[in-house]
Amino acid sequence: MAKGHSFLSHKLHSLLGLFPIGLFLLFHLTANYQATHGAEAFNQTVGLIEKVPLLLIVEFVFIYIPILFHAIYGLYIAFQAKQNVGNFSYFRNQMFLWQRLTGVITLIFIVWHVWSTRIPKAMGVTVNFDMMADILSSPAMIVFYTIGIISTVFHFSNGIWSFLVHWGITVGPRSQRIATYFTMVVFVVVTFIGLRAMSAFIL
Amino acid sequence: MAEKLIHLIITRQDSPDSTPYKEEFRIPYRPGMNVISALMEIQRNPVNAQGQKTAPVNWESNCLEEVCGACSMVINGRPRQACSALVDKLEQPIRLEPMSTFPVQRDLSIDRSRMFDALKRVKAWVPIDGTHDLGPGPRMPEVERQWAYELSKCMTCGVCLEACPNVNSKAEFIGPFAISQVRLFNQHPTGMMNKHERLEALMEDGGIGDCGNSQNCVQACPKGIPLTTSIAHMNKETVKHAVKKFFFS
């Protein structure tokens, strides 16, 4: 009967998923979307972001540290569950499984994504339209990015639903059902933005 | 006319530590049979499908009207009470397994002590108010009594734990039922006086934080208890309690 920090850790995990990680995702995909207006517009947006004061600290506090905590604690949560959709194939139980699957896929995607974009930037490579166009010149990478984007957006959208329950905002079955519809719409819209942005880099 | 037979495949286990194995039975059909009466038939004539004499199958049952929770087992893949599982409505062969989320004692009987330990942890009772007469307690509004009555139907049967992916040997989650019981006792006009103790207990390791919202519990509950509503409600209450404690005391 340990006191422990699991309550706090779970709540923090749920909160960080939305603020700041979810917000960052929306911002990131919106910034990418500028590529649909041409290489110049995208490079301008990148230039604008690089003017943010204390950018490195902002990146660490609002992106890297929250994602690291969310990922490590998330893996712990995901592998603690004993999946049972075989016997209980209810919609929410399927979502439960997919939330954990997409969490792992998203983590793999993000590690690769950071490795091939942010790490080279730290080594002195310039991040611009051509960098992404180069990465997405291989069909395998297009498939990988498509899966990565869909998985990330699913995890985010379904995560909103879980957040609303974890924080006691949607309590009754009716509000939870409406939240399901709402998060489905979020999934479709944000996936469109993400994939449309990606397609702009494919020449 | 050939005698109609019921085909049963039972997962058996001779002792708490031995390896489970399957044994098949074919027993004569009678109209209106439930799984308990099928098990009683095996007890009366413990012969398996191969015609060999075997040890009678061990199980637990008590009320036979789905209010005590003792005869919970996994029937055709679904955890439920054997007494309300009617043979006519089951697909054959009928597969019986123990609810292996719990320690198996023998065959289909399991040890549900962890549920009673969980109720003790969250203090799911109304403490006595003293040895002297304090007069009648406060009244409860009728609308609240109505839904509180629904929560009070919980019979500690263990089906919600068996269905929950977060209840397993790797985790210490107390299970959905205990969270719902906190909601019940925190709503009771006298029980409410100790609501902080129950909220604090829910916020410990293995408490409400471990719920992953698979919502299997509410689908599986034989009494139709709105378990996920109780969990979300207690999420709200524990968050409020945590915020209050952090800022105000």
CSV table of C-alpha atoms in Angstrom, one decimal:
chain,number,residue,atom,x,y,z
A,1,MET,CA,0.0,0.0,0.0
A,2,ALA,CA,2.6,2.5,-1.2
A,3,LYS,CA,1.7,6.2,-1.3
A,4,GLY,CA,3.8,6.7,-4.4
A,5,HIS,CA,3.6,9.3,-7.2
A,6,SER,CA,1.7,7.3,-9.7
A,7,PHE,CA,-1.4,9.6,-9.5
A,8,LEU,CA,0.7,12.7,-10.1
A,9,SER,CA,2.7,11.0,-12.9
A,10,HIS,CA,-0.4,9.8,-14.7
A,11,LYS,CA,-2.0,13.2,-14.5
A,12,LEU,CA,1.2,14.9,-15.7
A,13,HIS,CA,1.6,12.4,-18.5
A,14,SER,CA,-2.0,13.2,-19.6
A,15,LEU,CA,-1.6,17.0,-19.3
A,16,LEU,CA,1.8,17.1,-21.1
A,17,GLY,CA,0.3,15.2,-24.0
A,18,LEU,CA,-1.9,18.2,-24.7
A,19,PHE,CA,0.0,21.1,-23.3
A,20,PRO,CA,2.6,21.7,-24.6
A,21,ILE,CA,3.1,18.6,-26.9
A,22,GLY,CA,-0.2,18.7,-28.6
A,23,LEU,CA,-0.1,22.4,-29.1
A,24,PHE,CA,3.4,22.0,-30.5
A,25,LEU,CA,2.2,19.4,-32.9
A,26,LEU,CA,-0.5,21.7,-34.2
A,27,PHE,CA,2.0,24.5,-34.5
A,28,HIS,CA,4.5,22.3,-36.3
A,29,LEU,CA,2.0,21.0,-38.8
A,30,THR,CA,0.7,24.5,-39.5
A,31,ALA,CA,4.2,25.8,-40.1
A,32,ASN,CA,4.8,22.9,-42.5
A,33,TYR,CA,1.6,23.7,-44.3
A,34,GLN,CA,3.2,26.9,-45.4
A,35,ALA,CA,5.2,24.7,-47.8
A,36,THR,CA,2.0,24.4,-49.9
A,37,HIS,CA,2.5,28.1,-50.8
A,38,GLY,CA,6.0,27.3,-52.2
A,39,ALA,CA,9.5,26.8,-51.0
A,40,GLU,CA,9.9,30.6,-50.3
A,41,ALA,CA,7.0,30.7,-47.9
A,42,PHE,CA,8.2,27.7,-46.0
A,43,ASN,CA,11.8,29.1,-45.7
A,44,GLN,CA,10.4,32.4,-44.5
A,45,THR,CA,8.4,30.6,-41.7
A,46,VAL,CA,11.5,28.6,-40.7
A,47,GLY,CA,13.4,31.9,-40.6
A,48,LEU,CA,10.7,33.4,-38.4
A,49,ILE,CA,10.8,30.5,-35.9
A,50,GLU,CA,14.6,30.8,-35.7
A,51,LYS,CA,14.1,34.4,-34.5
A,52,VAL,CA,12.3,33.3,-31.3
A,53,PRO,CA,14.4,34.6,-28.4
A,54,LEU,CA,16.2,31.9,-26.3
A,55,LEU,CA,15.0,29.3,-28.9
A,56,LEU,CA,17.2,26.5,-27.5
A,57,ILE,CA,15.8,26.9,-24.0
A,58,VAL,CA,12.2,27.2,-25.4
A,59,GLU,CA,12.8,24.0,-27.3
A,60,PHE,CA,14.0,22.1,-24.3
A,61,VAL,CA,11.4,23.3,-21.9
A,62,PHE,CA,8.4,23.1,-24.2
A,63,ILE,CA,9.3,20.3,-26.5
A,64,TYR,CA,12.2,17.9,-25.6
A,65,ILE,CA,11.7,17.5,-21.9
A,66,PRO,CA,7.9,17.1,-22.0
A,67,ILE,CA,8.2,14.6,-24.9
A,68,LEU,CA,10.9,12.6,-23.2
A,69,PHE,CA,8.8,12.3,-20.0
A,70,HIS,CA,5.6,11.5,-22.0
A,71,ALA,CA,7.5,8.9,-24.0
A,72,ILE,CA,9.2,7.1,-21.2
A,73,TYR,CA,6.3,7.1,-18.8
A,74,GLY,CA,4.0,6.2,-21.8
A,75,LEU,CA,6.1,3.1,-22.6
A,76,TYR,CA,5.8,2.1,-18.9
A,77,ILE,CA,2.0,2.5,-19.1
A,78,ALA,CA,1.7,0.7,-22.5
A,79,PHE,CA,3.6,-2.4,-21.5
A,80,GLN,CA,1.9,-2.7,-18.1
A,81,ALA,CA,-1.4,-3.4,-19.7
A,82,LYS,CA,-2.5,-6.9,-20.7
A,83,GLN,CA,-4.3,-6.3,-24.0
A,84,ASN,CA,-7.5,-8.3,-24.4
A,85,VAL,CA,-9.3,-7.1,-27.6
A,86,GLY,CA,-9.6,-10.7,-28.6
A,87,ASN,CA,-12.3,-11.4,-25.9
A,88,PHE,CA,-13.5,-7.8,-25.5
A,89,SER,CA,-13.7,-6.2,-29.0
A,90,TYR,CA,-15.6,-3.1,-27.8
A,91,PHE,CA,-14.8,0.2,-29.6
A,92,ARG,CA,-13.2,1.8,-26.6
A,93,ASN,CA,-11.0,-1.2,-25.9
A,94,GLN,CA,-9.8,-1.1,-29.6
A,95,MET,CA,-9.0,2.6,-29.1
A,96,PHE,CA,-7.2,1.6,-25.9
A,97,LEU,CA,-5.0,-0.8,-27.9
A,98,TRP,CA,-4.5,1.7,-30.8
A,99,GLN,CA,-3.5,4.5,-28.4
A,100,ARG,CA,-0.7,2.3,-27.1
A,101,LEU,CA,0.3,1.0,-30.5
A,102,THR,CA,0.4,4.5,-32.1
A,103,GLY,CA,2.3,5.8,-29.1
A,104,VAL,CA,5.1,3.3,-29.8
A,105,ILE,CA,5.0,3.9,-33.6
A,106,THR,CA,5.0,7.7,-33.0
A,107,LEU,CA,8.0,7.4,-30.7
A,108,ILE,CA,10.0,5.5,-33.3
A,109,PHE,CA,9.0,8.1,-35.9
A,110,ILE,CA,9.9,11.1,-33.8
A,111,VAL,CA,13.3,9.6,-32.9
A,112,TRP,CA,14.0,9.1,-36.6
A,113,HIS,CA,12.6,12.5,-37.5
A,114,VAL,CA,14.7,14.3,-34.9
A,115,TRP,CA,17.8,12.3,-35.9
A,116,SER,CA,17.4,13.3,-39.5
A,117,THR,CA,16.4,16.9,-39.1
A,118,ARG,CA,17.2,18.5,-35.7
A,119,ILE,CA,20.5,16.7,-35.0
A,120,PRO,CA,22.0,17.7,-38.4
A,121,LYS,CA,20.8,21.3,-37.6
A,122,ALA,CA,22.8,21.2,-34.4
A,123,MET,CA,25.8,20.0,-36.5
A,124,GLY,CA,25.5,23.1,-38.7
A,125,VAL,CA,23.2,22.0,-41.5
A,126,THR,CA,20.5,24.5,-42.6
A,127,VAL,CA,16.9,23.5,-42.2
A,128,ASN,CA,15.0,24.6,-45.2
A,129,PHE,CA,12.6,23.3,-47.9
A,130,ASP,CA,15.4,21.5,-49.8
A,131,MET,CA,16.3,19.5,-46.7
A,132,MET,CA,12.8,18.0,-46.5
A,133,ALA,CA,12.4,17.6,-50.2
A,134,ASP,CA,15.7,15.6,-50.1
A,135,ILE,CA,14.4,13.4,-47.3
A,136,LEU,CA,11.1,12.8,-49.1
A,137,SER,CA,12.7,12.0,-52.4
A,138,SER,CA,12.8,8.4,-51.5
A,139,PRO,CA,9.4,6.4,-51.7
A,140,ALA,CA,10.3,4.5,-48.5
A,141,MET,CA,10.5,7.7,-46.6
A,142,ILE,CA,7.2,8.9,-48.0
A,143,VAL,CA,5.6,5.7,-46.7
A,144,PHE,CA,7.4,6.1,-43.3
A,145,TYR,CA,6.4,9.7,-43.0
A,146,THR,CA,2.8,9.0,-43.9
A,147,ILE,CA,2.5,6.3,-41.3
A,148,GLY,CA,4.3,8.5,-38.8
A,149,ILE,CA,2.0,11.5,-39.4
A,150,ILE,CA,-1.2,9.4,-39.2
A,151,SER,CA,0.0,7.6,-36.1
A,152,THR,CA,1.0,10.9,-34.4
A,153,VAL,CA,-2.3,12.6,-35.2
A,154,PHE,CA,-4.3,9.6,-34.1
A,155,HIS,CA,-2.4,9.5,-30.8
A,156,PHE,CA,-3.0,13.2,-30.3
A,157,SER,CA,-6.7,13.1,-31.2
A,158,ASN,CA,-7.6,10.0,-29.1
A,159,GLY,CA,-5.4,11.5,-26.4
A,160,ILE,CA,-7.7,14.5,-26.2
A,161,TRP,CA,-10.6,12.1,-25.5
A,162,SER,CA,-8.6,10.4,-22.7
A,163,PHE,CA,-7.5,13.7,-21.3
A,164,LEU,CA,-11.1,14.8,-21.0
A,165,VAL,CA,-11.9,11.7,-19.0
A,166,HIS,CA,-8.7,11.7,-16.9
A,167,TRP,CA,-9.4,15.2,-15.7
A,168,GLY,CA,-13.1,14.6,-15.1
A,169,ILE,CA,-14.3,17.0,-17.8
A,170,THR,CA,-16.4,14.5,-19.7
A,171,VAL,CA,-18.1,12.4,-17.0
A,172,GLY,CA,-21.3,10.9,-18.3
A,173,PRO,CA,-21.6,8.5,-21.3
A,174,ARG,CA,-23.3,11.2,-23.5
A,175,SER,CA,-20.5,13.8,-23.1
A,176,GLN,CA,-17.9,11.0,-23.7
A,177,ARG,CA,-19.7,9.9,-26.9
A,178,ILE,CA,-19.8,13.5,-28.2
A,179,ALA,CA,-16.1,13.8,-27.3
A,180,THR,CA,-15.5,10.7,-29.4
A,181,TYR,CA,-17.1,12.4,-32.5
A,182,PHE,CA,-15.2,15.6,-31.8
A,183,THR,CA,-11.9,13.9,-31.6
A,184,MET,CA,-12.7,11.9,-34.8
A,185,VAL,CA,-13.2,15.3,-36.6
A,186,VAL,CA,-9.9,16.5,-35.1
A,187,PHE,CA,-8.2,13.4,-36.4
A,188,VAL,CA,-9.5,13.9,-40.0
A,189,VAL,CA,-8.7,17.6,-40.2
A,190,VAL,CA,-5.3,17.5,-38.6
A,191,THR,CA,-4.3,14.4,-40.7
A,192,PHE,CA,-5.3,16.3,-43.8
A,193,ILE,CA,-3.1,19.3,-42.8
A,194,GLY,CA,-0.2,17.0,-42.0
A,195,LEU,CA,-0.3,15.0,-45.2
A,196,ARG,CA,-1.1,17.9,-47.4
A,197,ALA,CA,2.0,19.7,-46.0
A,198,MET,CA,4.1,16.6,-46.6
A,199,SER,CA,2.9,16.3,-50.2
A,200,ALA,CA,4.2,19.9,-50.8
A,201,PHE,CA,7.7,18.7,-50.4
A,202,ILE,CA,7.4,15.8,-52.9
A,203,LEU,CA,8.5,17.1,-56.2
B,1,MET,CA,-34.8,-41.3,-29.3
B,2,ALA,CA,-31.1,-40.5,-28.7
B,3,GLU,CA,-30.4,-38.7,-25.5
B,4,LYS,CA,-29.5,-35.0,-26.0
B,5,LEU,CA,-26.1,-34.2,-24.6
B,6,ILE,CA,-24.3,-31.0,-23.5
B,7,HIS,CA,-20.7,-30.7,-24.5
B,8,LEU,CA,-18.5,-28.9,-21.9
B,9,ILE,CA,-14.7,-28.1,-22.1
B,10,ILE,CA,-13.5,-27.2,-18.7
B,11,THR,CA,-10.1,-25.7,-17.8
B,12,ARG,CA,-9.1,-27.5,-14.7
B,13,GLN,CA,-6.3,-27.0,-12.1
B,14,ASP,CA,-5.7,-29.5,-9.3
B,15,SER,CA,-4.0,-27.1,-6.9
B,16,PRO,CA,-3.0,-23.4,-6.7
B,17,ASP,CA,0.5,-24.1,-8.1
B,18,SER,CA,-0.2,-26.9,-10.6
B,19,THR,CA,-0.5,-26.5,-14.4
B,20,PRO,CA,-4.0,-26.0,-15.8
B,21,TYR,CA,-5.3,-28.6,-18.3
B,22,LYS,CA,-8.5,-29.0,-20.2
B,23,GLU,CA,-11.0,-31.8,-19.7
B,24,GLU,CA,-14.2,-32.5,-21.8
B,25,PHE,CA,-17.5,-33.7,-20.5
B,26,ARG,CA,-20.7,-34.8,-22.2
B,27,ILE,CA,-23.7,-34.7,-19.8
B,28,PRO,CA,-27.4,-35.4,-20.4
B,29,TYR,CA,-29.5,-32.3,-21.2
B,30,ARG,CA,-32.5,-31.2,-19.1
B,31,PRO,CA,-34.7,-28.3,-20.0
B,32,GLY,CA,-33.9,-25.0,-18.2
B,33,MET,CA,-30.4,-26.0,-17.2
B,34,ASN,CA,-27.8,-23.4,-16.3
B,35,VAL,CA,-24.0,-23.8,-16.0
B,36,ILE,CA,-24.3,-24.6,-12.3
B,37,SER,CA,-26.8,-27.4,-12.8
B,38,ALA,CA,-24.4,-28.8,-15.5
B,39,LEU,CA,-21.6,-28.7,-13.0
B,40,MET,CA,-23.8,-30.4,-10.4
B,41,GLU,CA,-24.5,-33.2,-13.0
B,42,ILE,CA,-20.7,-33.7,-13.3
B,43,GLN,CA,-20.5,-33.7,-9.5
B,44,ARG,CA,-23.2,-36.4,-9.4
B,45,ASN,CA,-21.5,-38.6,-12.0
B,46,PRO,CA,-17.8,-37.5,-12.4
B,47,VAL,CA,-17.0,-39.2,-15.7
B,48,ASN,CA,-15.3,-37.3,-18.6
B,49,ALA,CA,-16.1,-37.5,-22.3
B,50,GLN,CA,-13.7,-40.4,-22.7
B,51,GLY,CA,-15.7,-42.4,-20.2
B,52,GLN,CA,-13.0,-42.3,-17.5
B,53,LYS,CA,-13.8,-41.6,-13.9
B,54,THR,CA,-12.3,-38.3,-12.8
B,55,ALA,CA,-12.4,-35.9,-9.8
B,56,PRO,CA,-15.6,-33.8,-9.8
B,57,VAL,CA,-15.1,-30.2,-11.0
B,58,ASN,CA,-14.7,-27.7,-8.1
B,59,TRP,CA,-16.6,-24.4,-8.3
B,60,GLU,CA,-18.1,-21.9,-6.0
B,61,SER,CA,-21.7,-20.7,-5.9
B,62,ASN,CA,-24.2,-19.5,-3.4
B,63,CYS,CA,-27.3,-17.4,-4.1
B,64,LEU,CA,-28.1,-18.8,-7.6
B,65,GLU,CA,-29.9,-15.6,-8.5
B,66,GLU,CA,-27.0,-13.3,-9.6
B,67,VAL,CA,-26.7,-11.2,-6.5
B,68,CYS,CA,-23.8,-12.8,-4.5
B,69,GLY,CA,-21.1,-12.9,-7.2
B,70,ALA,CA,-19.5,-16.1,-6.0
B,71,CYS,CA,-20.0,-18.2,-9.2
B,72,SER,CA,-18.2,-15.8,-11.5
B,73,MET,CA,-16.2,-17.6,-14.2
B,74,VAL,CA,-15.2,-17.2,-17.8
B,75,ILE,CA,-17.9,-18.8,-19.9
B,76,ASN,CA,-17.3,-19.0,-23.7
B,77,GLY,CA,-14.6,-16.3,-23.3
B,78,ARG,CA,-16.8,-13.9,-21.3
B,79,PRO,CA,-16.6,-13.4,-17.5
B,80,ARG,CA,-20.0,-13.7,-16.0
B,81,GLN,CA,-22.0,-15.6,-13.3
B,82,ALA,CA,-22.5,-19.3,-13.9
B,83,CYS,CA,-26.0,-19.2,-12.3
B,84,SER,CA,-27.5,-16.8,-14.9
B,85,ALA,CA,-25.7,-18.5,-17.8
B,86,LEU,CA,-28.5,-20.6,-19.3
B,87,VAL,CA,-27.4,-23.6,-21.3
B,88,ASP,CA,-30.1,-23.0,-23.9
B,89,LYS,CA,-28.6,-19.6,-24.7
B,90,LEU,CA,-25.0,-20.7,-24.9
B,91,GLU,CA,-23.1,-21.9,-27.9
B,92,GLN,CA,-21.7,-25.4,-27.6
B,93,PRO,CA,-19.2,-26.7,-26.7
B,94,ILE,CA,-19.5,-24.6,-23.6
B,95,ARG,CA,-16.0,-23.6,-22.5
B,96,LEU,CA,-15.6,-22.9,-18.8
B,97,GLU,CA,-12.5,-21.3,-17.4
B,98,PRO,CA,-11.6,-19.8,-14.1
B,99,MET,CA,-11.2,-16.0,-13.9
B,100,SER,CA,-7.4,-16.2,-14.0
B,101,THR,CA,-6.8,-12.6,-13.1
B,102,PHE,CA,-7.3,-14.0,-9.6
B,103,PRO,CA,-5.3,-16.7,-7.9
B,104,VAL,CA,-6.9,-20.0,-8.9
B,105,GLN,CA,-7.6,-22.3,-5.9
B,106,ARG,CA,-8.8,-25.3,-7.7
B,107,ASP,CA,-10.6,-25.8,-11.1
B,108,LEU,CA,-13.1,-22.9,-11.3
B,109,SER,CA,-12.8,-21.6,-7.8
B,110,ILE,CA,-10.7,-18.5,-7.3
B,111,ASP,CA,-9.5,-16.3,-4.5
B,112,ARG,CA,-11.1,-12.9,-4.6
B,113,SER,CA,-9.4,-11.5,-1.5
B,114,ARG,CA,-7.7,-8.8,-3.4
B,115,MET,CA,-11.1,-7.2,-4.0
B,116,PHE,CA,-11.9,-7.1,-0.2
B,117,ASP,CA,-8.4,-5.7,0.4
B,118,ALA,CA,-9.2,-3.0,-2.1
B,119,LEU,CA,-12.5,-2.1,-0.3
B,120,LYS,CA,-10.5,-1.9,2.9
B,121,ARG,CA,-7.9,0.4,1.2
B,122,VAL,CA,-10.5,2.8,0.0
B,123,LYS,CA,-12.5,2.5,3.2
B,124,ALA,CA,-15.7,1.6,1.5
B,125,TRP,CA,-18.0,1.8,4.5
B,126,VAL,CA,-19.7,4.4,6.7
B,127,PRO,CA,-17.9,4.4,10.1
B,128,ILE,CA,-20.0,4.2,13.2
B,129,ASP,CA,-20.5,7.6,14.8
B,130,GLY,CA,-20.1,6.7,18.4
B,131,THR,CA,-21.5,4.4,21.1
B,132,HIS,CA,-24.2,6.8,22.1
B,133,ASP,CA,-27.3,7.8,20.2
B,134,LEU,CA,-26.7,10.8,18.0
B,135,GLY,CA,-30.2,10.9,16.6
B,136,PRO,CA,-31.2,10.2,13.0
B,137,GLY,CA,-28.7,11.0,10.2
B,138,PRO,CA,-29.3,13.6,7.5
B,139,ARG,CA,-31.7,12.6,4.7
B,140,MET,CA,-30.7,11.8,1.2
B,141,PRO,CA,-32.5,13.5,-1.7
B,142,GLU,CA,-34.6,10.9,-3.6
B,143,VAL,CA,-32.9,11.6,-7.0
B,144,GLU,CA,-29.5,10.8,-5.5
B,145,ARG,CA,-30.8,7.7,-3.7
B,146,GLN,CA,-32.0,6.4,-7.0
B,147,TRP,CA,-28.5,6.3,-8.7
B,148,ALA,CA,-26.7,5.5,-5.5
B,149,TYR,CA,-28.9,2.4,-5.3
B,150,GLU,CA,-27.6,1.4,-8.8
B,151,LEU,CA,-24.0,1.6,-7.5
B,152,SER,CA,-25.0,-0.4,-4.4
B,153,LYS,CA,-25.8,-3.3,-6.6
B,154,CYS,CA,-22.1,-4.2,-6.8
B,155,MET,CA,-21.6,-7.7,-5.5
B,156,THR,CA,-17.8,-7.8,-5.7
B,157,CYS,CA,-18.1,-10.5,-8.3
B,158,GLY,CA,-14.8,-9.7,-10.0
B,159,VAL,CA,-16.0,-9.6,-13.6
B,160,CYS,CA,-14.9,-5.9,-14.1
B,161,LEU,CA,-11.4,-6.9,-12.9
B,162,GLU,CA,-11.2,-9.9,-15.3
B,163,ALA,CA,-12.3,-7.6,-18.2
B,164,CYS,CA,-9.9,-4.8,-17.3
B,165,PRO,CA,-6.6,-4.7,-19.3
B,166,ASN,CA,-5.1,-2.7,-16.5
B,167,VAL,CA,-5.7,-5.4,-13.8
B,168,ASN,CA,-2.9,-8.0,-14.2
B,169,SER,CA,0.1,-9.4,-12.4
B,170,LYS,CA,2.3,-6.6,-13.7
B,171,ALA,CA,0.1,-3.8,-12.2
B,172,GLU,CA,-1.3,-3.0,-8.8
B,173,PHE,CA,-4.6,-1.4,-10.0
B,174,ILE,CA,-7.3,-2.0,-7.4
B,175,GLY,CA,-10.0,-2.3,-10.2
B,176,PRO,CA,-13.1,-0.4,-11.3
B,177,PHE,CA,-15.5,-1.6,-8.7
B,178,ALA,CA,-13.6,0.0,-5.8
B,179,ILE,CA,-13.6,3.4,-7.4
B,180,SER,CA,-17.4,3.2,-7.9
B,181,GLN,CA,-17.8,2.2,-4.2
B,182,VAL,CA,-15.9,5.4,-3.2
B,183,ARG,CA,-18.4,7.4,-5.3
B,184,LEU,CA,-21.3,5.6,-3.5
B,185,PHE,CA,-19.9,6.1,0.0
B,186,ASN,CA,-18.8,9.7,-0.6
B,187,GLN,CA,-22.4,10.5,-1.7
B,188,HIS,CA,-23.9,9.0,1.4
B,189,PRO,CA,-24.9,11.9,3.8
B,190,THR,CA,-23.0,10.3,6.7
B,191,GLY,CA,-20.3,8.6,4.7
B,192,MET,CA,-19.5,12.0,3.1
B,193,MET,CA,-18.0,13.1,6.4
B,194,ASN,CA,-15.0,10.9,5.7
B,195,LYS,CA,-14.8,11.5,2.0
B,196,HIS,CA,-11.2,12.9,2.1
B,197,GLU,CA,-9.9,9.6,3.5
B,198,ARG,CA,-11.4,7.8,0.5
B,199,LEU,CA,-10.1,10.3,-2.0
B,200,GLU,CA,-6.6,10.1,-0.6
B,201,ALA,CA,-6.7,6.3,-0.8
B,202,LEU,CA,-7.8,6.5,-4.5
B,203,MET,CA,-4.8,8.8,-5.2
B,204,GLU,CA,-2.2,6.2,-3.9
B,205,ASP,CA,-0.3,3.9,-6.2
B,206,GLY,CA,-2.7,1.3,-7.8
B,207,GLY,CA,-5.5,3.8,-7.4
B,208,ILE,CA,-7.6,5.7,-9.9
B,209,GLY,CA,-4.6,7.0,-11.8
B,210,ASP,CA,-4.0,3.5,-13.2
B,211,CYS,CA,-7.3,3.4,-15.1
B,212,GLY,CA,-6.5,3.4,-18.8
B,213,ASN,CA,-10.1,4.1,-20.0
B,214,SER,CA,-10.6,0.9,-22.0
B,215,GLN,CA,-14.2,1.0,-20.6
B,216,ASN,CA,-14.5,-2.8,-20.7
B,217,CYS,CA,-15.7,-2.8,-17.1
B,218,VAL,CA,-19.0,-1.0,-17.9
B,219,GLN,CA,-19.6,-3.4,-20.8
B,220,ALA,CA,-18.9,-6.5,-18.7
B,221,CYS,CA,-20.6,-5.6,-15.4
B,222,PRO,CA,-23.5,-8.0,-14.9
B,223,LYS,CA,-25.4,-5.5,-12.8
B,224,GLY,CA,-25.2,-2.7,-15.4
B,225,ILE,CA,-23.4,-0.4,-12.9
B,226,PRO,CA,-22.2,2.9,-14.7
B,227,LEU,CA,-18.6,2.1,-13.7
B,228,THR,CA,-17.0,4.5,-16.2
B,229,THR,CA,-19.2,7.4,-15.1
B,230,SER,CA,-18.1,6.6,-11.5
B,231,ILE,CA,-14.5,6.6,-12.6
B,232,ALA,CA,-14.7,9.9,-14.5
B,233,HIS,CA,-16.6,11.4,-11.6
B,234,MET,CA,-13.9,10.3,-9.2
B,235,ASN,CA,-11.3,11.6,-11.6
B,236,LYS,CA,-12.9,15.0,-11.2
B,237,GLU,CA,-13.2,14.7,-7.4
B,238,THR,CA,-9.6,13.5,-6.9
B,239,VAL,CA,-8.2,16.3,-9.2
B,240,LYS,CA,-10.3,18.9,-7.2
B,241,HIS,CA,-9.0,17.4,-4.0
B,242,ALA,CA,-5.4,17.5,-5.2
B,243,VAL,CA,-5.7,21.1,-6.4
B,244,LYS,CA,-7.3,22.2,-3.1
B,245,LYS,CA,-4.6,20.5,-1.1
B,246,PHE,CA,-1.8,22.0,-3.1
B,247,PHE,CA,-3.1,25.6,-3.0
B,248,PHE,CA,-5.0,25.9,0.2
B,249,SER,CA,-3.5,23.6,2.9
